Amino acid sequence: MSEKTFVGIDVSKARLDVAILPSGEIFAVDQTPRGLSDLLVRLSEVQPALVVMEATGGLEQAAMLALHAAGVPVSVLNPRQVRHFARALGQHAKTDRIDAVLLATFARTLQPQAQVPGDAAQRSLEALLARRRQVVDLLTMERNRLHSSHDAYVQQDLNDVIAYLEGRRDTLDQALQDAIQADQALRATYDILTSAPGVGPVLAFTLLAQLPELGTLSRQCIASLAGVAPLNWDSGTARGHRCIWGGRAEVRQVLYMAAVSAVRWNPTLKTVFDRLLEKNKPKKVALVACMRKLLIYLNAMVRDQRCWQVPVSA
C-alpha cells in the first residue's frame, strides 16, 4: 500500500507556500485565480489525503473554497494549535517554507478531520458579523478617547464619529436580520434561539455564524467547542481550581454578556445562579456556569427544533 500524501499550505496575502509529504516537495504559487488553478493541477497529481492551512483572518478563504470545490479534503487549523505543535517539536525558526513543512507534518502526524465550509448564506453571515465586531471595537475605542479628551473641538469630532459608527452598527444589524430572514433554515433557528429569555439578536447572530454545529453535538462537545467546559488542573494529590480555556473566543465573549442579562430575566438561569451564590461560589464562577447551562439549553432546543420551555431538557 502506498503511503498517504499530506500537504501543508502557508497562506499570505500574495502567495501560497506549499509543502508535500512524504516527497518533501516545496513550491509556491500566487494567491490569484491563476495560482489557485496551478495548485489544483499539481495536487490532482498527488491526490492528497488531507491539506491543512492556518486560519489567517480570511486570507485562507479563497484557497479553502477552491480546494473544497475540487473535492480535496481540507482542514483549517487554529494558529494556537500549530504554535504548540512547533514548540513540541523544538522548532523555533520561522519562514513561509518552514511553516508549510510544519503544517504538512501536523497533517501527517495528527490527521485532523477535514472540514466542510458553510454555504453561501453561512459565509455571508460570518462576514457581516465580523464587520459588525470591527465596528463595535472602533466604537469602544472612540468612546474611551472621548472620556479622556478635554478639548471641545476634539470632543465634538469624537461625538460625530461615534454617531456615524453607531449608524453603521445599526445598518449591519439590519443586514444580518435580512440575511437570516432570506434563509429558511437560519430564520427557523434564529426564532428558536431568541425565544429563550435573555437571548437577544447579538447572541443569536453569533451562534448562527460562529457555532453552526449547534444542535448537532452532545452537551459536552458543544460546551467544549465554545470554550465553556470546566477543565481540571490536578496533579497527584493536589486539586487545582477548575477553569475554562480555549474554544471559540467570540462565542464565549458574547455568551458571557448574555449570561449577565439572563440571570436577571430568565427564571431558570436565575435559579441556577442564586443557588451557586448560596453555596459561596464566586460570582464569576456562577456566571460561567450559567453560560454553560444556557448554551446547553440552546443546543437542545435547536436539536429538537422547539422554542423555549420551562424546564428545558438538555
C-alpha positions as a Python dict, from the first residue, in 0.01 Angstrom:
ca = {
    (1, 'M'): (0, 0, 0),
    (2, 'S'): (140, 340, -99),
    (3, 'E'): (200, 597, 174),
    (4, 'K'): (-63, 868, 207),
    (5, 'T'): (23, 1219, 93),
    (6, 'F'): (-27, 1520, 319),
    (7, 'V'): (0, 1885, 219),
    (8, 'G'): (63, 2198, 423),
    (9, 'I'): (-10, 2544, 283),
    (10, 'D'): (125, 2861, 443),
    (11, 'V'): (-106, 3144, 338),
    (12, 'S'): (-5, 3505, 290),
    (13, 'K'): (-172, 3794, 109),
    (14, 'A'): (14, 3747, -219),
    (15, 'R'): (141, 3388, -211),
    (16, 'L'): (75, 3031, -105),
    (17, 'D'): (378, 2828, 5),
    (18, 'V'): (308, 2457, -35),
    (19, 'A'): (486, 2155, 117),
    (20, 'I'): (406, 1796, 21),
    (21, 'L'): (496, 1498, 241),
    (22, 'P'): (642, 1241, 223),
    (23, 'S'): (800, 1354, -105),
    (24, 'G'): (940, 1672, 53),
    (25, 'E'): (844, 1885, -247),
    (26, 'I'): (809, 2256, -171),
    (27, 'F'): (682, 2520, -412),
    (28, 'A'): (490, 2847, -416),
    (29, 'V'): (201, 2982, -621),
    (30, 'D'): (48, 3327, -637),
    (31, 'Q'): (-266, 3394, -433),
    (32, 'T'): (-461, 3459, -756),
    (33, 'P'): (-716, 3261, -959),
    (34, 'R'): (-435, 3150, -1191),
    (35, 'G'): (-217, 3048, -899),
    (36, 'L'): (-501, 2852, -739),
    (37, 'S'): (-563, 2677, -1070),
    (38, 'D'): (-196, 2577, -1089),
    (39, 'L'): (-214, 2450, -731),
    (40, 'L'): (-517, 2233, -806),
    (41, 'V'): (-344, 2083, -1109),
    (42, 'R'): (-40, 1989, -900),
    (43, 'L'): (-248, 1846, -617),
    (44, 'S'): (-454, 1640, -860),
    (45, 'E'): (-131, 1460, -948),
    (46, 'V'): (-51, 1359, -589),
    (47, 'Q'): (-408, 1301, -460),
    (48, 'P'): (-351, 1423, -102),
    (49, 'A'): (-529, 1254, 187),
    (50, 'L'): (-551, 1592, 357),
    (51, 'V'): (-449, 1955, 304),
    (52, 'V'): (-410, 2182, 606),
    (53, 'M'): (-364, 2555, 646),
    (54, 'E'): (-391, 2805, 930),
    (55, 'A'): (-678, 3045, 979),
    (56, 'T'): (-534, 3383, 880),
    (57, 'G'): (-818, 3630, 922),
    (58, 'G'): (-987, 3537, 595),
    (59, 'L'): (-684, 3519, 365),
    (60, 'E'): (-725, 3141, 357),
    (61, 'Q'): (-1086, 3152, 236),
    (62, 'A'): (-1019, 3156, -140),
    (63, 'A'): (-781, 2860, -124),
    (64, 'M'): (-1008, 2664, 110),
    (65, 'L'): (-1313, 2711, -111),
    (66, 'A'): (-1120, 2625, -428),
    (67, 'L'): (-983, 2306, -271),
    (68, 'H'): (-1324, 2204, -139),
    (69, 'A'): (-1489, 2268, -477),
    (70, 'A'): (-1226, 2042, -637),
    (71, 'G'): (-1302, 1763, -391),
    (72, 'V'): (-975, 1797, -198),
    (73, 'P'): (-1013, 1731, 178),
    (74, 'V'): (-901, 2041, 365),
    (75, 'S'): (-875, 2143, 729),
    (76, 'V'): (-825, 2499, 858),
    (77, 'L'): (-635, 2499, 1187),
    (78, 'N'): (-636, 2730, 1486),
    (79, 'P'): (-293, 2901, 1482),
    (80, 'R'): (-255, 2826, 1853),
    (81, 'Q'): (-258, 2452, 1779),
    (82, 'V'): (17, 2492, 1523),
    (83, 'R'): (233, 2704, 1756),
    (84, 'H'): (207, 2444, 2031),
    (85, 'F'): (291, 2168, 1782),
    (86, 'A'): (602, 2358, 1669),
    (87, 'R'): (716, 2402, 2028),
    (88, 'A'): (666, 2032, 2095),
    (89, 'L'): (896, 1960, 1800),
    (90, 'G'): (1150, 2210, 1929),
    (91, 'Q'): (1115, 2421, 1616),
    (92, 'H'): (1181, 2790, 1668),
    (93, 'A'): (1278, 2913, 1320),
    (94, 'K'): (1000, 3064, 1111),
    (95, 'T'): (981, 3126, 738),
    (96, 'D'): (698, 3067, 494),
    (97, 'R'): (863, 2748, 364),
    (98, 'I'): (934, 2620, 714),
    (99, 'D'): (573, 2690, 815),
    (100, 'A'): (442, 2499, 512),
    (101, 'V'): (653, 2195, 607),
    (102, 'L'): (537, 2227, 968),
    (103, 'L'): (173, 2227, 857),
    (104, 'A'): (228, 1921, 638),
    (105, 'T'): (395, 1747, 933),
    (106, 'F'): (100, 1843, 1154),
    (107, 'A'): (-137, 1691, 898),
    (108, 'R'): (60, 1367, 871),
    (109, 'T'): (109, 1331, 1247),
    (110, 'L'): (-230, 1431, 1386),
    (111, 'Q'): (-455, 1394, 1080),
    (112, 'P'): (-725, 1645, 1186),
    (113, 'Q'): (-1072, 1599, 1048),
    (114, 'A'): (-1144, 1755, 709),
    (115, 'Q'): (-1392, 2041, 722),
    (116, 'V'): (-1687, 2129, 504),
    (117, 'P'): (-1722, 2507, 456),
    (118, 'G'): (-2059, 2662, 514),
    (119, 'D'): (-2289, 2751, 227),
    (120, 'A'): (-2309, 3099, 77),
    (121, 'A'): (-2567, 3216, 333),
    (122, 'Q'): (-2349, 3097, 621),
    (123, 'R'): (-2037, 3266, 482),
    (124, 'S'): (-2228, 3590, 427),
    (125, 'L'): (-2347, 3581, 787),
    (126, 'E'): (-1990, 3526, 911),
    (127, 'A'): (-1862, 3820, 704),
    (128, 'L'): (-2136, 4054, 827),
    (129, 'L'): (-2081, 3955, 1188),
    (130, 'A'): (-1704, 4003, 1157),
    (131, 'R'): (-1762, 4352, 1017),
    (132, 'R'): (-2008, 4432, 1297),
    (133, 'R'): (-1748, 4325, 1552),
    (134, 'Q'): (-1491, 4555, 1390),
    (135, 'V'): (-1731, 4850, 1407),
    (136, 'V'): (-1815, 4778, 1772),
    (137, 'D'): (-1442, 4766, 1853),
    (138, 'L'): (-1397, 5104, 1684),
    (139, 'L'): (-1690, 5241, 1884),
    (140, 'T'): (-1530, 5125, 2207),
    (141, 'M'): (-1201, 5293, 2118),
    (142, 'E'): (-1367, 5623, 2025),
    (143, 'R'): (-1576, 5627, 2343),
    (144, 'N'): (-1264, 5566, 2550),
    (145, 'R'): (-1094, 5856, 2372),
    (146, 'L'): (-1396, 6076, 2444),
    (147, 'H'): (-1372, 6003, 2817),
    (148, 'S'): (-1009, 6114, 2826),
    (149, 'S'): (-1048, 6419, 2599),
    (150, 'H'): (-1076, 6773, 2740),
    (151, 'D'): (-1072, 6973, 2418),
    (152, 'A'): (-1413, 7092, 2295),
    (153, 'Y'): (-1331, 7054, 1925),
    (154, 'V'): (-1190, 6704, 1972),
    (155, 'Q'): (-1490, 6605, 2182),
    (156, 'Q'): (-1729, 6720, 1908),
    (157, 'D'): (-1528, 6536, 1644),
    (158, 'L'): (-1532, 6219, 1853),
    (159, 'N'): (-1908, 6252, 1907),
    (160, 'D'): (-1957, 6286, 1531),
    (161, 'V'): (-1751, 5973, 1465),
    (162, 'I'): (-1936, 5782, 1738),
    (163, 'A'): (-2272, 5879, 1587),
    (164, 'Y'): (-2153, 5764, 1244),
    (165, 'L'): (-2026, 5432, 1379),
    (166, 'E'): (-2350, 5374, 1569),
    (167, 'G'): (-2533, 5422, 1241),
    (168, 'R'): (-2302, 5171, 1068),
    (169, 'R'): (-2358, 4922, 1350),
    (170, 'D'): (-2736, 4958, 1317),
    (171, 'T'): (-2711, 4916, 940),
    (172, 'L'): (-2510, 4596, 986),
    (173, 'D'): (-2765, 4469, 1238),
    (174, 'Q'): (-3034, 4516, 975),
    (175, 'A'): (-2818, 4344, 712),
    (176, 'L'): (-2776, 4048, 947),
    (177, 'Q'): (-3151, 4034, 1005),
    (178, 'D'): (-3213, 4048, 629),
    (179, 'A'): (-2963, 3767, 565),
    (180, 'I'): (-3130, 3549, 827),
    (181, 'Q'): (-3483, 3620, 705),
    (182, 'A'): (-3378, 3531, 349),
    (183, 'D'): (-3274, 3178, 451),
    (184, 'Q'): (-3543, 2944, 581),
    (185, 'A'): (-3313, 2730, 796),
    (186, 'L'): (-3136, 3029, 951),
    (187, 'R'): (-3468, 3201, 1015),
    (188, 'A'): (-3612, 2896, 1193),
    (189, 'T'): (-3304, 2858, 1414),
    (190, 'Y'): (-3298, 3231, 1491),
    (191, 'D'): (-3661, 3220, 1605),
    (192, 'I'): (-3584, 2922, 1830),
    (193, 'L'): (-3281, 3090, 1987),
    (194, 'T'): (-3448, 3424, 2054),
    (195, 'S'): (-3747, 3255, 2218),
    (196, 'A'): (-3527, 3198, 2525),
    (197, 'P'): (-3544, 3479, 2784),
    (198, 'G'): (-3215, 3667, 2789),
    (199, 'V'): (-3114, 3569, 2436),
    (200, 'G'): (-3108, 3874, 2211),
    (201, 'P'): (-3017, 3931, 1847),
    (202, 'V'): (-2640, 3963, 1905),
    (203, 'L'): (-2609, 3623, 2073),
    (204, 'A'): (-2833, 3467, 1808),
    (205, 'F'): (-2625, 3624, 1528),
    (206, 'T'): (-2306, 3496, 1690),
    (207, 'L'): (-2427, 3141, 1742),
    (208, 'L'): (-2561, 3117, 1387),
    (209, 'A'): (-2239, 3250, 1235),
    (210, 'Q'): (-1970, 3118, 1470),
    (211, 'L'): (-2124, 2797, 1605),
    (212, 'P'): (-2310, 2629, 1316),
    (213, 'E'): (-2261, 2292, 1494),
    (214, 'L'): (-2526, 2399, 1748),
    (215, 'G'): (-2790, 2128, 1774),
    (216, 'T'): (-2573, 1855, 1619),
    (217, 'L'): (-2335, 1781, 1909),
    (218, 'S'): (-2369, 1646, 2261),
    (219, 'R'): (-2386, 1884, 2555),
    (220, 'Q'): (-2025, 1805, 2647),
    (221, 'C'): (-1895, 1861, 2294),
    (222, 'I'): (-2081, 2187, 2235),
    (223, 'A'): (-1959, 2327, 2569),
    (224, 'S'): (-1602, 2229, 2485),
    (225, 'L'): (-1626, 2377, 2135),
    (226, 'A'): (-1739, 2710, 2277),
    (227, 'G'): (-1473, 2702, 2548),
    (228, 'V'): (-1711, 2690, 2846),
    (229, 'A'): (-1646, 2333, 2962),
    (230, 'P'): (-1467, 2320, 3300),
    (231, 'L'): (-1110, 2192, 3274),
    (232, 'N'): (-939, 2001, 3555),
    (233, 'W'): (-600, 2121, 3680),
    (234, 'D'): (-491, 1837, 3909),
    (235, 'S'): (-158, 1670, 3983),
    (236, 'G'): (-101, 1389, 4231),
    (237, 'T'): (-298, 1470, 4543),
    (238, 'A'): (-329, 1839, 4452),
    (239, 'R'): (-664, 1957, 4322),
    (240, 'G'): (-649, 2283, 4133),
    (241, 'H'): (-927, 2525, 4052),
    (242, 'R'): (-1144, 2433, 3753),
    (243, 'C'): (-1120, 2682, 3471),
    (244, 'I'): (-1240, 2742, 3116),
    (245, 'W'): (-998, 2795, 2830),
    (246, 'G'): (-975, 2771, 2453),
    (247, 'G'): (-1271, 2722, 2225),
    (248, 'R'): (-1423, 2997, 2014),
    (249, 'A'): (-1342, 3323, 2186),
    (250, 'E'): (-1609, 3533, 2011),
    (251, 'V'): (-1882, 3289, 2114),
    (252, 'R'): (-1757, 3279, 2472),
    (253, 'Q'): (-1742, 3660, 2500),
    (254, 'V'): (-2098, 3707, 2376),
    (255, 'L'): (-2224, 3420, 2591),
    (256, 'Y'): (-2081, 3592, 2897),
    (257, 'M'): (-2271, 3914, 2826),
    (258, 'A'): (-2586, 3713, 2756),
    (259, 'A'): (-2548, 3529, 3088),
    (260, 'V'): (-2524, 3861, 3274),
    (261, 'S'): (-2862, 3952, 3125),
    (262, 'A'): (-3014, 3605, 3151),
    (263, 'V'): (-2959, 3570, 3527),
    (264, 'R'): (-3188, 3873, 3563),
    (265, 'W'): (-3456, 3791, 3308),
    (266, 'N'): (-3451, 3411, 3271),
    (267, 'P'): (-3610, 3247, 3579),
    (268, 'T'): (-3443, 2911, 3513),
    (269, 'L'): (-3093, 3057, 3495),
    (270, 'K'): (-3162, 3295, 3784),
    (271, 'T'): (-3239, 2992, 3999),
    (272, 'V'): (-2911, 2827, 3897),
    (273, 'F'): (-2718, 3150, 3962),
    (274, 'D'): (-2874, 3213, 4305),
    (275, 'R'): (-2821, 2852, 4413),
    (276, 'L'): (-2449, 2872, 4330),
    (277, 'L'): (-2413, 3202, 4517),
    (278, 'E'): (-2580, 3041, 4820),
    (279, 'K'): (-2304, 2777, 4806),
    (280, 'N'): (-2050, 3061, 4831),
    (281, 'K'): (-1932, 3024, 4474),
    (282, 'P'): (-1766, 3340, 4335),
    (283, 'K'): (-1999, 3547, 4120),
    (284, 'K'): (-1788, 3495, 3807),
    (285, 'V'): (-1785, 3117, 3861),
    (286, 'A'): (-2165, 3124, 3889),
    (287, 'L'): (-2189, 3331, 3569),
    (288, 'V'): (-1966, 3087, 3380),
    (289, 'A'): (-2186, 2800, 3498),
    (290, 'C'): (-2488, 2991, 3365),
    (291, 'M'): (-2309, 3048, 3033),
    (292, 'R'): (-2260, 2673, 3001),
    (293, 'K'): (-2616, 2599, 3111),
    (294, 'L'): (-2760, 2849, 2862),
    (295, 'L'): (-2557, 2704, 2576),
    (296, 'I'): (-2664, 2351, 2666),
    (297, 'Y'): (-3029, 2460, 2674),
    (298, 'L'): (-2999, 2630, 2335),
    (299, 'N'): (-2822, 2327, 2189),
    (300, 'A'): (-3111, 2104, 2299),
    (301, 'M'): (-3369, 2347, 2163),
    (302, 'V'): (-3207, 2360, 1819),
    (303, 'R'): (-3158, 1983, 1821),
    (304, 'D'): (-3527, 1925, 1895),
    (305, 'Q'): (-3647, 2219, 1682),
    (306, 'R'): (-3857, 2368, 1959),
    (307, 'C'): (-3879, 2702, 2131),
    (308, 'W'): (-3802, 2775, 2496),
    (309, 'Q'): (-3992, 2573, 2752),
    (310, 'V'): (-3958, 2554, 3131),
    (311, 'P'): (-3790, 2332, 3221),
    (312, 'V'): (-3580, 2254, 2915),
    (313, 'S'): (-3434, 1903, 2899),
    (314, 'A'): (-3080, 1902, 2760),
}
